[in-house]
Amino acid sequence: MSTGKIANTYLAADSLLKQLTTRVNSMADNVVIDEAFIKRAKDLVSSAESGNDEEVKIILDELAAMKETSLFQELGKLTRDLHETFKTFRSDSRINELAASDIPDARERLNYVINMTQQAADTTMTQIETAIPLCENISDGTSQLLSSWDRFTQRKMAAEEFRELSKTLKVFLLAANNDSKSLMSSLNEVLMAQSYQDITGQIIQKVIKLVEDVETNLVGLIKLSSEHMGVDIASEATDTKKEKDKSSLDGPVVPGLADEAETLSGQDEVDDLLSSLGF
Amino acid sequence: MNKDMKILIVDDFSTMRRIIKNLLRDLGFTNTVEADDGNTALPILNAGGIDFLVTDWNMPGMQGIDLLKHVRADEKLSTLPVLMVTAEQKREQIIEAAQAGVNGYIVKPFTAATLKEKIDKIFERIDG
């Protein structure tokens, strides 16, 4: 958070403190004169004139209490205001904390998400690259054996050739047995690699929560600053957003976040646009 | 279309390079080289022998669109077929790529079928 914004909160607190001092001083000099006070004052005069010392004493005490009550009420109100201001200031310090530690922390978390997804993709692809040749072996071997087997069932195979076939068959079965075990282990690795989704999901949820925190605090700050500076910062922000650098790339389209007029919704629309351009 | 042609794959994410490389291998193209942005791609292109360029758009260093413009401006490279594979799908960006002389444009995420279709189309035009 900028020092300007901290200063604003300080200014608010400072001005309240000054108000408090002035009001306490002036209240010591001036009594709030209302109807009840005037009535009791008149009672005081008549009691004094009639020489009722006891009554004069009571009324004087009452009048002093009235003066004190209004003083305490005023003090109470100012104390509350001051308390509210300091509460705002505390939420400002939360922003300090967000900027100083939570945001860098979120950056780390998101980097970790990139690393985890990269690792999962790498593992998956490595296993698939291992598995594909095994599938090819099995597929090649079975097509070869199938054609030999067909010839055998049609009794078109000489005894010598059959002996060869049975040797080939044995070799193939051994290889296929091994290959299918390797395939299963590859598929298991691929399965296990998907566990990143759970972990990255949790991390991203934390970051979403943080972004919400930042948003709430920023809105509060903007309100506070604009109140004290007499500027409508919120509407200024939307103005600058409109003038966002047009040359910056948007990256992947996130459903619900894209500017629908300007963004195409997939390969088909891209193809249509390109063909309209003569592609 | 010559299945032995040398293809340069340019993307800053190694995962995406690897996916494209595997898809190309499935389509019968095994002669591939990789670069992680325009700046590392250019020396490979200048060294010669590249027959087809597949590039991402958004990369640190030199972006794909600038690489494309470089290729088209270079006398020796100007006729090199270029396929852009990117997450960018704004109307103005696609028009910009078309104007810069891209031969095909695929938006991520894409399928093996799309890649095959676009490559076939590019080489149909060139061979035809």
Short mmCIF file of C-alpha atoms in Angstrom, two decimals, chain B:
data_model
loop_
_atom_site.label_atom_id
_atom_site.label_comp_id
_atom_site.label_asym_id
_atom_site.label_seq_id
_atom_site.Cartn_x
_atom_site.Cartn_y
_atom_site.Cartn_z
CA MET B 1 4.16 -33.69 -48.83
CA ASN B 2 7.58 -34.90 -47.81
CA LYS B 3 7.40 -36.78 -44.51
CA ASP B 4 11.13 -36.30 -43.97
CA MET B 5 10.87 -32.53 -44.01
CA LYS B 6 12.57 -30.77 -41.11
CA ILE B 7 10.12 -29.04 -38.80
CA LEU B 8 11.03 -26.34 -36.26
CA ILE B 9 8.71 -26.22 -33.24
CA VAL B 10 8.83 -22.93 -31.30
CA ASP B 11 7.03 -22.67 -27.94
CA ASP B 12 8.19 -21.40 -24.55
CA PHE B 13 6.50 -24.33 -22.75
CA SER B 14 8.42 -27.56 -23.11
CA THR B 15 5.21 -29.51 -22.47
CA MET B 16 3.55 -27.98 -25.52
CA ARG B 17 6.67 -28.56 -27.66
CA ARG B 18 6.64 -32.17 -26.59
CA ILE B 19 2.93 -32.61 -27.36
CA ILE B 20 3.35 -31.08 -30.82
CA LYS B 21 6.44 -33.21 -31.41
CA ASN B 22 4.54 -36.40 -30.47
CA LEU B 23 1.54 -35.47 -32.59
CA LEU B 24 3.81 -34.77 -35.55
CA ARG B 25 5.53 -38.11 -35.02
CA ASP B 26 2.12 -39.81 -35.09
CA LEU B 27 1.47 -38.08 -38.41
CA GLY B 28 4.75 -39.51 -39.68
CA PHE B 29 6.97 -36.44 -39.27
CA THR B 30 9.95 -37.49 -37.20
CA ASN B 31 12.47 -34.86 -38.24
CA THR B 32 11.87 -32.10 -35.70
CA VAL B 33 13.91 -29.46 -33.88
CA GLU B 34 12.81 -27.19 -31.06
CA ALA B 35 13.31 -23.61 -29.89
CA ASP B 36 11.78 -21.77 -26.92
CA ASP B 37 11.18 -18.36 -28.46
CA GLY B 38 11.78 -16.24 -31.57
CA ASN B 39 15.30 -15.31 -30.53
CA THR B 40 16.48 -18.90 -30.28
CA ALA B 41 14.48 -19.90 -33.38
CA LEU B 42 16.09 -17.35 -35.71
CA PRO B 43 19.64 -18.78 -35.64
CA ILE B 44 18.21 -22.24 -36.38
CA LEU B 45 16.21 -20.86 -39.28
CA ASN B 46 19.19 -18.89 -40.58
CA ALA B 47 21.37 -22.01 -40.44
CA GLY B 48 19.06 -23.37 -43.12
CA GLY B 49 17.39 -26.71 -43.76
CA ILE B 50 14.08 -25.97 -42.03
CA ASP B 51 11.10 -26.83 -44.24
CA PHE B 52 8.21 -25.98 -41.95
CA LEU B 53 7.81 -23.69 -38.93
CA VAL B 54 5.27 -24.31 -36.15
CA THR B 55 5.24 -21.44 -33.65
CA ASP B 56 3.40 -20.19 -30.59
CA TRP B 57 2.53 -16.47 -30.39
CA ASN B 58 2.96 -15.41 -26.76
CA MET B 59 6.58 -16.05 -25.74
CA PRO B 60 9.15 -14.13 -23.72
CA GLY B 61 11.92 -12.66 -25.83
CA MET B 62 10.76 -12.58 -29.42
CA GLN B 63 7.09 -13.32 -29.92
CA GLY B 64 5.72 -15.59 -32.62
CA ILE B 65 4.17 -12.78 -34.64
CA ASP B 66 7.54 -10.99 -34.81
CA LEU B 67 9.25 -14.21 -35.77
CA LEU B 68 6.71 -14.60 -38.58
CA LYS B 69 7.36 -11.03 -39.76
CA HIS B 70 11.11 -11.67 -39.63
CA VAL B 71 10.71 -14.81 -41.73
CA ARG B 72 8.57 -13.06 -44.34
CA ALA B 73 11.01 -10.15 -44.54
CA ASP B 74 14.04 -12.41 -45.01
CA GLU B 75 14.71 -13.21 -48.67
CA LYS B 76 15.98 -16.73 -47.94
CA LEU B 77 13.13 -17.61 -45.58
CA SER B 78 10.20 -15.68 -47.05
CA THR B 79 8.48 -18.72 -48.60
CA LEU B 80 8.78 -20.94 -45.50
CA PRO B 81 5.34 -22.28 -44.54
CA VAL B 82 4.39 -21.12 -41.03
CA LEU B 83 1.70 -22.59 -38.79
CA MET B 84 0.75 -20.65 -35.71
CA VAL B 85 -0.44 -22.65 -32.66
CA THR B 86 -1.55 -20.25 -29.95
CA ALA B 87 -4.03 -19.49 -27.19
CA GLU B 88 -4.61 -16.02 -28.66
CA GLN B 89 -8.00 -15.88 -30.31
CA LYS B 90 -8.92 -12.27 -30.63
CA ARG B 91 -10.30 -11.22 -33.97
CA GLU B 92 -7.70 -8.47 -34.46
CA GLN B 93 -4.83 -10.84 -33.63
CA ILE B 94 -5.93 -13.43 -36.16
CA ILE B 95 -6.25 -10.70 -38.78
CA GLU B 96 -2.77 -9.43 -37.85
CA ALA B 97 -1.32 -12.94 -38.28
CA ALA B 98 -3.11 -13.34 -41.61
CA GLN B 99 -1.77 -10.00 -42.80
CA ALA B 100 1.74 -10.95 -41.68
CA GLY B 101 1.47 -13.98 -43.96
CA VAL B 102 0.73 -16.94 -41.70
CA ASN B 103 -0.17 -20.16 -43.57
CA GLY B 104 -2.35 -21.69 -40.86
CA TYR B 105 -3.71 -20.75 -37.43
CA ILE B 106 -4.63 -23.21 -34.68
CA VAL B 107 -6.03 -22.15 -31.32
CA LYS B 108 -5.10 -24.00 -28.14
CA PRO B 109 -6.32 -26.36 -26.85
CA PHE B 110 -6.35 -28.28 -30.11
CA THR B 111 -6.74 -31.88 -31.25
CA ALA B 112 -4.51 -34.17 -33.30
CA ALA B 113 -7.18 -34.07 -36.03
CA THR B 114 -6.99 -30.26 -36.24
CA LEU B 115 -3.21 -30.35 -36.52
CA LYS B 116 -3.38 -32.92 -39.30
CA GLU B 117 -6.10 -31.02 -41.15
CA LYS B 118 -4.17 -27.72 -41.08
CA ILE B 119 -0.86 -29.27 -42.12
CA ASP B 120 -2.57 -31.14 -44.98
CA LYS B 121 -4.24 -27.93 -46.09
CA ILE B 122 -1.00 -25.93 -45.99
CA PHE B 123 0.90 -28.47 -48.10
CA GLU B 124 -2.01 -29.04 -50.48
CA ARG B 125 -1.79 -25.37 -51.39
CA ILE B 126 1.99 -25.39 -51.64
CA ASP B 127 2.23 -28.63 -53.60
CA GLY B 128 -0.84 -27.88 -55.70
#
